Short mmCIF file of N, CA and C in Angstrom, two decimals:
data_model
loop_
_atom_site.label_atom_id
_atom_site.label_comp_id
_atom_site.label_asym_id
_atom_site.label_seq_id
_atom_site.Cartn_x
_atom_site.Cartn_y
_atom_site.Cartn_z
N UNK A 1 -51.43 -44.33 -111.31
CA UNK A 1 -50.69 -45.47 -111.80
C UNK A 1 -49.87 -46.04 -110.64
N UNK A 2 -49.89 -47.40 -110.28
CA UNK A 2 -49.25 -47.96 -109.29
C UNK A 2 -48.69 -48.96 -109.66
N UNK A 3 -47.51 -49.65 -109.36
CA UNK A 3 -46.37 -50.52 -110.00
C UNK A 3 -46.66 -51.19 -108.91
N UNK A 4 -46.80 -52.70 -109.85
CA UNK A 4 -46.84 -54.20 -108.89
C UNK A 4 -45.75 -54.40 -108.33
N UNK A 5 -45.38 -54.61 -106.76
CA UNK A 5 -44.31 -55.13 -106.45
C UNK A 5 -43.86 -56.20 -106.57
N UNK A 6 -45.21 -56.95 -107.61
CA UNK A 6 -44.68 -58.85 -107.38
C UNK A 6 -44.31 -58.99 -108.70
N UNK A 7 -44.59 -58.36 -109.85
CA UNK A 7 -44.46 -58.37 -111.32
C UNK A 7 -44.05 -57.14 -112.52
N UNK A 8 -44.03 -56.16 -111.53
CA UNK A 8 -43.77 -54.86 -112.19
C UNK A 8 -44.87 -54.39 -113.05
N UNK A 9 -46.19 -54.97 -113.81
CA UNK A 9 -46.66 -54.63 -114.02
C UNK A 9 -47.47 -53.03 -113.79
N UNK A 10 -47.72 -51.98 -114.72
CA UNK A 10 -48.21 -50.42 -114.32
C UNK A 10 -49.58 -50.34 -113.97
N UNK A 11 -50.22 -50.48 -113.01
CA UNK A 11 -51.43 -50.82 -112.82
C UNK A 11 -52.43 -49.23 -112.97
N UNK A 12 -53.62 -49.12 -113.63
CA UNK A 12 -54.36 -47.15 -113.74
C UNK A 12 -55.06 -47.79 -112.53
N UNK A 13 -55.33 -47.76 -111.29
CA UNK A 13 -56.74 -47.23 -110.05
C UNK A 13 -56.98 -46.01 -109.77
N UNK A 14 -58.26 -46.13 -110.37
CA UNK A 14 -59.18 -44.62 -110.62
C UNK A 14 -58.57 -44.26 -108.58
N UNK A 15 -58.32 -43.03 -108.72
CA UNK A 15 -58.55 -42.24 -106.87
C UNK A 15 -60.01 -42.80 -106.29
N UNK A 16 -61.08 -42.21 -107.26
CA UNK A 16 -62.38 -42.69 -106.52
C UNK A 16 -62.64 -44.01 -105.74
N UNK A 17 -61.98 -45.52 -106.21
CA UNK A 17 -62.50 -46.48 -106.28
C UNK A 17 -61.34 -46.46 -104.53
N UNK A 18 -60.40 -46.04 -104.42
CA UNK A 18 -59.72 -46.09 -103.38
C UNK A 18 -60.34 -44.94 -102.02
N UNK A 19 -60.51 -43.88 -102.72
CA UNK A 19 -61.65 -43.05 -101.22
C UNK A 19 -62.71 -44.10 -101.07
N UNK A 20 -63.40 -44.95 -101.54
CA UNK A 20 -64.35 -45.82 -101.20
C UNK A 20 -64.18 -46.78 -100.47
N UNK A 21 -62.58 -46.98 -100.28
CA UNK A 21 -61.86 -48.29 -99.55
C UNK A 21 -62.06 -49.77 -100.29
N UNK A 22 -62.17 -49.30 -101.55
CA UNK A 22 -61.96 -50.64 -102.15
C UNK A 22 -60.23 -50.59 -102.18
N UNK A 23 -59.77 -52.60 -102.25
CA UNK A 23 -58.30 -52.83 -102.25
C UNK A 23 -58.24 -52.80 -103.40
N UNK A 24 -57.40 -52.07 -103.92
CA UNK A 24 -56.38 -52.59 -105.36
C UNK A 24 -55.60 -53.58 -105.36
N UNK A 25 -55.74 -54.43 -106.35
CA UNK A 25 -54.74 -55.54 -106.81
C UNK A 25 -54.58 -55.14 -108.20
N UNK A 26 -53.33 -56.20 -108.60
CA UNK A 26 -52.65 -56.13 -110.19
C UNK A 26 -53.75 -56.64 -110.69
N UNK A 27 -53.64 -56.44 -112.01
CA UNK A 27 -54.82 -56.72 -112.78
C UNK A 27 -53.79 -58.24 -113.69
N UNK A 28 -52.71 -58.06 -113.41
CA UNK A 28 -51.84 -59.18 -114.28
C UNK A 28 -52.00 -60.05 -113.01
N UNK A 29 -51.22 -60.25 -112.12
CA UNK A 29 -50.77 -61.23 -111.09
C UNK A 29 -51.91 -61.20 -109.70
N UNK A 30 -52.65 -60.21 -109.57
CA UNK A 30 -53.87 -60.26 -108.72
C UNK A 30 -53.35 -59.74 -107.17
N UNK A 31 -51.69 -59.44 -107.14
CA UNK A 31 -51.03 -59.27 -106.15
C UNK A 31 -51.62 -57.99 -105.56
N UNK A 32 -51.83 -57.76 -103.63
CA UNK A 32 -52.16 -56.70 -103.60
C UNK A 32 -51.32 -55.32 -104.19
N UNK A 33 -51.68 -54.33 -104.56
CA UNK A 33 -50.85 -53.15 -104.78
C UNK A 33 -50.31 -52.13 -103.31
N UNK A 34 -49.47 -51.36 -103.38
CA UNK A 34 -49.25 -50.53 -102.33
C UNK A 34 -50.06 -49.42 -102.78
N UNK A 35 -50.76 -49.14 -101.79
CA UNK A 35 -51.62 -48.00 -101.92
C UNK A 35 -51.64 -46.98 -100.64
N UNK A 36 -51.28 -45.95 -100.22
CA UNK A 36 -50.67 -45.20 -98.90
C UNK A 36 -51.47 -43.66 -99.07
N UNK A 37 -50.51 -42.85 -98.74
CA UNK A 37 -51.27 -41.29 -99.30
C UNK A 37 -50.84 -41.07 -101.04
N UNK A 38 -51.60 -39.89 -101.32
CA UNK A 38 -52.01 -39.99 -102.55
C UNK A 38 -50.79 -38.44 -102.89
N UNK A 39 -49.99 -38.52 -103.84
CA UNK A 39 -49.24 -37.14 -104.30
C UNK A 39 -49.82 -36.04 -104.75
N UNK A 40 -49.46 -34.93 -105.35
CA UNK A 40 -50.03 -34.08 -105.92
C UNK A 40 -50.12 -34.43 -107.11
N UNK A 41 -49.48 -35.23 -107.55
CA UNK A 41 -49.14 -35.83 -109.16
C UNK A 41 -50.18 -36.82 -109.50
N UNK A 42 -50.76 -37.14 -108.38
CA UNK A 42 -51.48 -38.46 -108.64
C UNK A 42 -51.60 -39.77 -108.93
N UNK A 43 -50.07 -39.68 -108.17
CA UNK A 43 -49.24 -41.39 -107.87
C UNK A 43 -49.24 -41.33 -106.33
N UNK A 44 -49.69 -42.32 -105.98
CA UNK A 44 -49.63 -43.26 -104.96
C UNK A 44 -48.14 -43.43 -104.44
N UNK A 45 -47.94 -43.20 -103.02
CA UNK A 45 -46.34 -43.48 -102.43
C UNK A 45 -46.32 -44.03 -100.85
N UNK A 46 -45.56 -45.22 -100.54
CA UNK A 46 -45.59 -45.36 -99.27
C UNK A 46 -44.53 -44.66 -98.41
N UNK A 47 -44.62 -44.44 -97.71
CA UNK A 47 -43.02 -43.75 -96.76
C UNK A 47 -43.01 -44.79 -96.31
N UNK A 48 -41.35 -45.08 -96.13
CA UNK A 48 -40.81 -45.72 -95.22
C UNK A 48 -41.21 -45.31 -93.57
N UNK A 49 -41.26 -46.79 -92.79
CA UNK A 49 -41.47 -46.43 -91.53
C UNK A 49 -40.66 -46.02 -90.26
N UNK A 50 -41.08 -45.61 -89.53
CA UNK A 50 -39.83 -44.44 -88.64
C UNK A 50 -39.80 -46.03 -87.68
N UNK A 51 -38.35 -46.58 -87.19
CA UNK A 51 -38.11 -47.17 -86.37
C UNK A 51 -37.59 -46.32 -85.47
N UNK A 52 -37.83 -46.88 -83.88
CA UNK A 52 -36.47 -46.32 -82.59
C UNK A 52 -36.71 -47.60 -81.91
N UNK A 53 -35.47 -46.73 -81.00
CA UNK A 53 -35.62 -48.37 -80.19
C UNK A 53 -36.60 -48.73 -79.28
N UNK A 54 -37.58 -48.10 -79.47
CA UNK A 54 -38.88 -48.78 -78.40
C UNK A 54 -39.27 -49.76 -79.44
N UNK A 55 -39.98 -48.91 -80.77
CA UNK A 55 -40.22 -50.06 -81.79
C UNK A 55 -39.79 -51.21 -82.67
N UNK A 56 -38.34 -51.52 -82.28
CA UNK A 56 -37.37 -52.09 -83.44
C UNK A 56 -38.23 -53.27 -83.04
N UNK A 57 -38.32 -54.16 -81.97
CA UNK A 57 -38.80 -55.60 -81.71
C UNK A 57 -39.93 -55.85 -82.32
N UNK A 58 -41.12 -54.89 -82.18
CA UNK A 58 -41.82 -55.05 -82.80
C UNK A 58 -42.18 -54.77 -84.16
N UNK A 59 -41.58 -53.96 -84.97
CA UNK A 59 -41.91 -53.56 -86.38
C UNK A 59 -40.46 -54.32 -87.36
N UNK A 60 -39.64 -54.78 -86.60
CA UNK A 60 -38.53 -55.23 -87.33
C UNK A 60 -38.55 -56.51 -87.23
N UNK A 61 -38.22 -56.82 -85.66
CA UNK A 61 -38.12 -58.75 -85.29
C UNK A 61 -39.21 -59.11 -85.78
N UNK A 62 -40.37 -58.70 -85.73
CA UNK A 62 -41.89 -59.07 -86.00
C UNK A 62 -42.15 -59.29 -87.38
N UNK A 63 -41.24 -58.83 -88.24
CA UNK A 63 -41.61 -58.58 -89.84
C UNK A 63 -42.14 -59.82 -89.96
N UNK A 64 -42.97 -60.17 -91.39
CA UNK A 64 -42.70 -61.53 -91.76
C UNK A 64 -41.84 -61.60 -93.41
N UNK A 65 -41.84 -60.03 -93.75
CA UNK A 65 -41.26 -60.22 -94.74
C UNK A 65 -39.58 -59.50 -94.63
N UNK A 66 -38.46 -59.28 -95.04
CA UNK A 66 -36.95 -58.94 -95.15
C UNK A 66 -37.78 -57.40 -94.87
N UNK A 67 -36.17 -56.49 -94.11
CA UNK A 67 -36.63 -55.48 -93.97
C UNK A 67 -35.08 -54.53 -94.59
N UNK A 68 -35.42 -53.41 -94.86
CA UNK A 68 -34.78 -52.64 -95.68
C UNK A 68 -34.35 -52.07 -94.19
N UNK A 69 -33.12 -51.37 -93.66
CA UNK A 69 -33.40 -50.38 -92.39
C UNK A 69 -32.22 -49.27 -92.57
N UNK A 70 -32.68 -48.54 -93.02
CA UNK A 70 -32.04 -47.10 -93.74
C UNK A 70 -31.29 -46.61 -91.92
N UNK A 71 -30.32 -46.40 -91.97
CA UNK A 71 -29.31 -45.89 -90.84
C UNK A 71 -28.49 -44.57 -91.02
N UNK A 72 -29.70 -43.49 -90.34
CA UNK A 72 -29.07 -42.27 -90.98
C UNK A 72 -28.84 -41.19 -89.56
N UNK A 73 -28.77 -39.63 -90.34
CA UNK A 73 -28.90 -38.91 -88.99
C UNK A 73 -28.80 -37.56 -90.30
N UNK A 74 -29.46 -36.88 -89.31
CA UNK A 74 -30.03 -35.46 -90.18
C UNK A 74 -29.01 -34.07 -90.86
N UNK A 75 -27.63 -34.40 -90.15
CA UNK A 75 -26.47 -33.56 -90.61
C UNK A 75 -26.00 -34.67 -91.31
N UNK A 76 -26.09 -35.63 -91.59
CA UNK A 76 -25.38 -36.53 -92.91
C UNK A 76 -25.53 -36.24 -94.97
N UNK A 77 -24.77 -35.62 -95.25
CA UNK A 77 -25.05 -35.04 -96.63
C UNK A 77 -25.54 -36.47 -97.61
N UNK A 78 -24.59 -37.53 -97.66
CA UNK A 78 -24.94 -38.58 -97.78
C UNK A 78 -26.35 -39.89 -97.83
N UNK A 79 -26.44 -39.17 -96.46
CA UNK A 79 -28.12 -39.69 -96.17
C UNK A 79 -28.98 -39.09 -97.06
N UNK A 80 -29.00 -37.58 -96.71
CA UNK A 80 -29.64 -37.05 -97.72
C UNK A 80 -29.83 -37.15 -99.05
N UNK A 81 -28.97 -37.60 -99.66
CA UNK A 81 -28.53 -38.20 -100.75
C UNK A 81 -29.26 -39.44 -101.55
N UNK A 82 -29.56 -40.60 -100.51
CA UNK A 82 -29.91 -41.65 -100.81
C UNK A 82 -31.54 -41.57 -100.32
N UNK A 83 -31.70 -40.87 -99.51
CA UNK A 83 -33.43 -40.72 -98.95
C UNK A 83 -34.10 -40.94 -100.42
N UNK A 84 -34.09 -40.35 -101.70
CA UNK A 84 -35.25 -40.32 -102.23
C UNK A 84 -35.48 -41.99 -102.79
N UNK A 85 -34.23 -42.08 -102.75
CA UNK A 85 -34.02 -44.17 -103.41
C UNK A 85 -34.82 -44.87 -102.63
N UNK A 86 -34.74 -44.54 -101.21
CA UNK A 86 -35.08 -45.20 -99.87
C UNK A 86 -36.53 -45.45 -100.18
N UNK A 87 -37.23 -43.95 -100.25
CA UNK A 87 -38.69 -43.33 -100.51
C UNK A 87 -38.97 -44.19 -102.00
N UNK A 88 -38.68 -44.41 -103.19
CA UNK A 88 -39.04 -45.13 -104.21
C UNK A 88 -39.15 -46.39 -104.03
N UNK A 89 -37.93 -46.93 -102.80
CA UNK A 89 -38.16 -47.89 -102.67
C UNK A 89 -39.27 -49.19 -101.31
N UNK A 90 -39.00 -47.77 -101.12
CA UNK A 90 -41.09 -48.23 -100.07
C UNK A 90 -42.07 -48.27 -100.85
N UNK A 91 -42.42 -47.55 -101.61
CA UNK A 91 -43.45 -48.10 -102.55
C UNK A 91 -43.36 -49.22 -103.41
N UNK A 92 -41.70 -48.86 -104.21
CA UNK A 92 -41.87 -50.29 -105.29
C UNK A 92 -41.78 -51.75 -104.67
N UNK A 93 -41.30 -51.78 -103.39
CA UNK A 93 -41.33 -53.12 -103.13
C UNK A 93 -42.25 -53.71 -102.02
N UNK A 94 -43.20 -52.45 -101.53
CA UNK A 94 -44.23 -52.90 -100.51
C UNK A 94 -44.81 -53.75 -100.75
N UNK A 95 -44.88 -54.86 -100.12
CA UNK A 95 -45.62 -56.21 -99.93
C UNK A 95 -44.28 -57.02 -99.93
N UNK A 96 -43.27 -56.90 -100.07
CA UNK A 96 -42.29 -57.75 -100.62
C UNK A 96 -41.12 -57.91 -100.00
N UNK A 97 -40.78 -56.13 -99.19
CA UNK A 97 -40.05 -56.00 -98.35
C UNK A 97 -40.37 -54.69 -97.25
N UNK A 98 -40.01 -54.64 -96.07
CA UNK A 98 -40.40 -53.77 -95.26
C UNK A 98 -39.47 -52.63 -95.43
N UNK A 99 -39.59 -51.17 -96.01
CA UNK A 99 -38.44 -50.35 -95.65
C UNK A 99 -38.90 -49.46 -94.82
N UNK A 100 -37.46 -49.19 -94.27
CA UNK A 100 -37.46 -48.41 -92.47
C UNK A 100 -36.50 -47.22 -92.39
N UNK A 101 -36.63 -46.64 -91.90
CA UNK A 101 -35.43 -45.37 -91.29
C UNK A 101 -35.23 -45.52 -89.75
N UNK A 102 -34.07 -45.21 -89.22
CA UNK A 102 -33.44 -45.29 -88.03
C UNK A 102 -32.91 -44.21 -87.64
N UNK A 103 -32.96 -43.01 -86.94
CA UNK A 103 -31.86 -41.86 -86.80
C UNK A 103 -31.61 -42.48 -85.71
N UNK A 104 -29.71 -42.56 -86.35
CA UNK A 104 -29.12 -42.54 -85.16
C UNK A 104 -28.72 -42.08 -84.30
N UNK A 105 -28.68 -40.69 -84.03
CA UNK A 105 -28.68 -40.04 -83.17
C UNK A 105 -30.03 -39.78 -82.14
N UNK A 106 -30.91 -40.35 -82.28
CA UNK A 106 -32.45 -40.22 -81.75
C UNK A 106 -32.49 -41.92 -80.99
N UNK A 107 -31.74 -42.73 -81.61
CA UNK A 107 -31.51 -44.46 -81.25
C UNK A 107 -30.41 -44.93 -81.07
N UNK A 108 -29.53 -44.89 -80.04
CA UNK A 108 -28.44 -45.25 -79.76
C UNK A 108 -28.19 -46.33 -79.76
N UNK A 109 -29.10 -47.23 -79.05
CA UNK A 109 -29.34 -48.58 -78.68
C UNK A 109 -29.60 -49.23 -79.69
N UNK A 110 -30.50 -49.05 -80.51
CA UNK A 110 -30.37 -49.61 -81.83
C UNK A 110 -29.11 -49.74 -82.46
N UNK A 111 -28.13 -48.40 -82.79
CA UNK A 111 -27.41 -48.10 -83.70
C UNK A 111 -26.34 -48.64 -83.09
N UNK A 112 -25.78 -49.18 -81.29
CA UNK A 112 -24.70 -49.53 -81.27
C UNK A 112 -25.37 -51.18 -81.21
N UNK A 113 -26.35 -51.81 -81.26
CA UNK A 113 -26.54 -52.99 -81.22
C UNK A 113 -25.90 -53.55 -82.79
N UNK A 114 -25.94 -53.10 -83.83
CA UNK A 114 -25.20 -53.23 -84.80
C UNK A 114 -24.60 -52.61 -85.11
N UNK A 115 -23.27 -51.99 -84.48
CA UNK A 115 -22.27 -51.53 -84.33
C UNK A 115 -21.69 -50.47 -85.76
N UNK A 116 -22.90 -49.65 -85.71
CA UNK A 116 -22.91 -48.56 -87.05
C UNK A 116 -21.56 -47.54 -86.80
N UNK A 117 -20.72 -47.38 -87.60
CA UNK A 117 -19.35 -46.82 -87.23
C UNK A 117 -19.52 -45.41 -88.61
N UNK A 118 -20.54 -46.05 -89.25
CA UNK A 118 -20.55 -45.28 -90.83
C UNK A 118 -21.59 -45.30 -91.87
N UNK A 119 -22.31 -43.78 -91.81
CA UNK A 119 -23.77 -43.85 -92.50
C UNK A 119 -23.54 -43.19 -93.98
N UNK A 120 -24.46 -43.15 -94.48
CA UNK A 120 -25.60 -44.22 -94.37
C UNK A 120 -25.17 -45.34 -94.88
N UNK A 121 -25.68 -46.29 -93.64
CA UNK A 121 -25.47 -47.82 -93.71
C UNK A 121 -27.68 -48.40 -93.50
N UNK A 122 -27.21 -49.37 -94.72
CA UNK A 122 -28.59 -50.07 -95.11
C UNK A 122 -28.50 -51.29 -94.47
N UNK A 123 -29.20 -51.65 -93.90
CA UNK A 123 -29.18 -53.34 -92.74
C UNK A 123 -30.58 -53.75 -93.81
N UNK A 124 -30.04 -55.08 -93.97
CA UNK A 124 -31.30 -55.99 -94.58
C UNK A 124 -31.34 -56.92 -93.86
N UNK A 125 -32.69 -56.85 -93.01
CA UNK A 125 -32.89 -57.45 -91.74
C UNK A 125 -33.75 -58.43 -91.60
N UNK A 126 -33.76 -60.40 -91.37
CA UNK A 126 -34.81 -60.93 -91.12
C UNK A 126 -34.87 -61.13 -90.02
N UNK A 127 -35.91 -61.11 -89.55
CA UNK A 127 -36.05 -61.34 -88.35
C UNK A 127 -35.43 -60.57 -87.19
N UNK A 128 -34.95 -59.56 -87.60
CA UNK A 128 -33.88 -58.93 -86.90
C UNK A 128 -32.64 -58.85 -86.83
N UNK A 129 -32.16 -60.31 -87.42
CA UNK A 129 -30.96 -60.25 -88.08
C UNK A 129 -30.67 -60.08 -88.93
N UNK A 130 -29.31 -59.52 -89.13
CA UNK A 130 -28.62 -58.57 -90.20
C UNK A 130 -28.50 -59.89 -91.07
N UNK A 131 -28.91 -59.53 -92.16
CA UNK A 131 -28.34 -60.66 -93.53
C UNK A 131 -27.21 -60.03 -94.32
N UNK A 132 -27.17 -58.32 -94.50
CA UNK A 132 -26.54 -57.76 -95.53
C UNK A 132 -26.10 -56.54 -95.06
N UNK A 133 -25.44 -55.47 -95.74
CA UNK A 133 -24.98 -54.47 -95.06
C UNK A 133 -24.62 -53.94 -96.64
N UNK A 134 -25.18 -52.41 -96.78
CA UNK A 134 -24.75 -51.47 -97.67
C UNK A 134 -24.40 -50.61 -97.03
N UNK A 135 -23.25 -50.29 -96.76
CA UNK A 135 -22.56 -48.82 -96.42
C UNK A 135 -22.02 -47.75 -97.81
N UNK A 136 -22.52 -46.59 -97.06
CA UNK A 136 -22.60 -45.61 -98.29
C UNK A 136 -23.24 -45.68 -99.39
N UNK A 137 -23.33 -44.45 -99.77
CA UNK A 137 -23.96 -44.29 -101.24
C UNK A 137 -24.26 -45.03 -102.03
N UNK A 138 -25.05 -46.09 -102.26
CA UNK A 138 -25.04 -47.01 -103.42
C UNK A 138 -26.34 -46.59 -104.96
N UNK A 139 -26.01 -47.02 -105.87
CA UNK A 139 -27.09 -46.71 -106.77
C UNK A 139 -28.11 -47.63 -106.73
N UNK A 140 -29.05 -46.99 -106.74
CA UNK A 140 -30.74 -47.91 -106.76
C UNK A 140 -30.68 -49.44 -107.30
N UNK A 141 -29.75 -49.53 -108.33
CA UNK A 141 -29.96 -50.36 -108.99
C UNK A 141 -28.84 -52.28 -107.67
N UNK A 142 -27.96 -51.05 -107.53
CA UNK A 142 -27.03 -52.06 -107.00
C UNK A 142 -27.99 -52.51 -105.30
N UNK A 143 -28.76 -51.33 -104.55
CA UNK A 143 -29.67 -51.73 -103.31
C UNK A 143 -30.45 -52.70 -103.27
N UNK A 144 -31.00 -53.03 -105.25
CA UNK A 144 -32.20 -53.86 -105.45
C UNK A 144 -32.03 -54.96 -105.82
N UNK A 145 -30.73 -55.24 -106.19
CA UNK A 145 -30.49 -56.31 -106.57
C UNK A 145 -29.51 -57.24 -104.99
N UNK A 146 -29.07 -56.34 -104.14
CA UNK A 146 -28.71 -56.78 -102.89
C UNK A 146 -30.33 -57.34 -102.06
N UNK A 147 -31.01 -56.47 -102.25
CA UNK A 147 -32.79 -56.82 -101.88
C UNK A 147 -33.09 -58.05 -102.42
N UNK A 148 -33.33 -57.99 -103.73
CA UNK A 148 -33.30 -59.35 -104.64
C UNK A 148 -33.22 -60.68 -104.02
N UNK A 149 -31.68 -60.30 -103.78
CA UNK A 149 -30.85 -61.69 -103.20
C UNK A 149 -31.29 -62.27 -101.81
N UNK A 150 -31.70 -61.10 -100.89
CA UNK A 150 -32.26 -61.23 -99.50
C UNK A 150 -33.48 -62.42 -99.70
N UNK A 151 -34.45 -61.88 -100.96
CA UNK A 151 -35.61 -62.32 -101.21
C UNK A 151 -35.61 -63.58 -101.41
N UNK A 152 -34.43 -64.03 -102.44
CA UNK A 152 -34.71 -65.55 -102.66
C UNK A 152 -33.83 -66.60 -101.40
N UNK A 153 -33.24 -65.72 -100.74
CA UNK A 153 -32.61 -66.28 -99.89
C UNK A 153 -33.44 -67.05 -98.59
N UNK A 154 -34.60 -65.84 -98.47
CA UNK A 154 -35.37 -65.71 -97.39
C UNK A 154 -36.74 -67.07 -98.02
N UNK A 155 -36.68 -67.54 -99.03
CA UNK A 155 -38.24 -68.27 -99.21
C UNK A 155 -37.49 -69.64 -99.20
#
């Protein structure tokens, strides 16, 4: 079962028809689906993508769509905290928005180019520029509707 990112619709694609490399689309809106590695459960999940600063220009400035950019570091209890929201939210909104992870301690250059003082901090990024800023803990619901806003802002 895979959830449309353009309509929410619950879409069933048999596993088989995807080892064959056929694309899934919604069967409501025709939108492509996110389709990545496969769980043990037998849902479909994308991971967020690992940024540093070799790649920020290209996987961030380059986007064409808003980018999510998770700003963490691996002794942060906090981070830990919000990772699985992060992870739900690479799948539910793939095609729609790009989400990313950053350790800052691994990206300096990144992390003082937007002057991160306090994680986890969420950058909603077009083009590279910062549109938004979630610092700390927020609930799924309040990230998506800050996303939301990016979205209609951005068309």
């Amino acid at each position: 079962m895979i959830i449309c990112p353009a309509c929410g619709t619950t879409n069933r694609v048999p596993r088989e028809k995807l080892e064959q490399g056929l694309k899934a689309v919604c069967g409501r809106c025709k939108a492509p689906l996110p389709v990545a590695s496969t769980t043990g459960q037998g849902t479909c999940s994308m991971q967020p993508l690992t940024i540093t600063d070799a790649n920020f220009s290209a996987e961030v400035e380059s986007s064409s769509v808003p980018v999510l950019l998770d700003m963490w570091a691996p002794w942060c209890g906090p981070c830990r905290m919000v990772a699985p929201v992060i992870d739900q939210l690479a799948t539910e909104m793939d095609g729609r928005v790009r989400v990313a992870k950053l350790n800052i301690d691994e990206n300096p250059i990144t992390s003082e180019r937007f002057a991160i003082r306090s994680i986890p901090a969420l950058l909603v990024l077009e083009g590279g520029r910062e549109v938004d800023r979630i610092v700390g803990v927020q609930p799924k619901q309040e990230i998506v509707r800050r996303l939301e806003r990016a979205l209609v802002s951005s068309t």
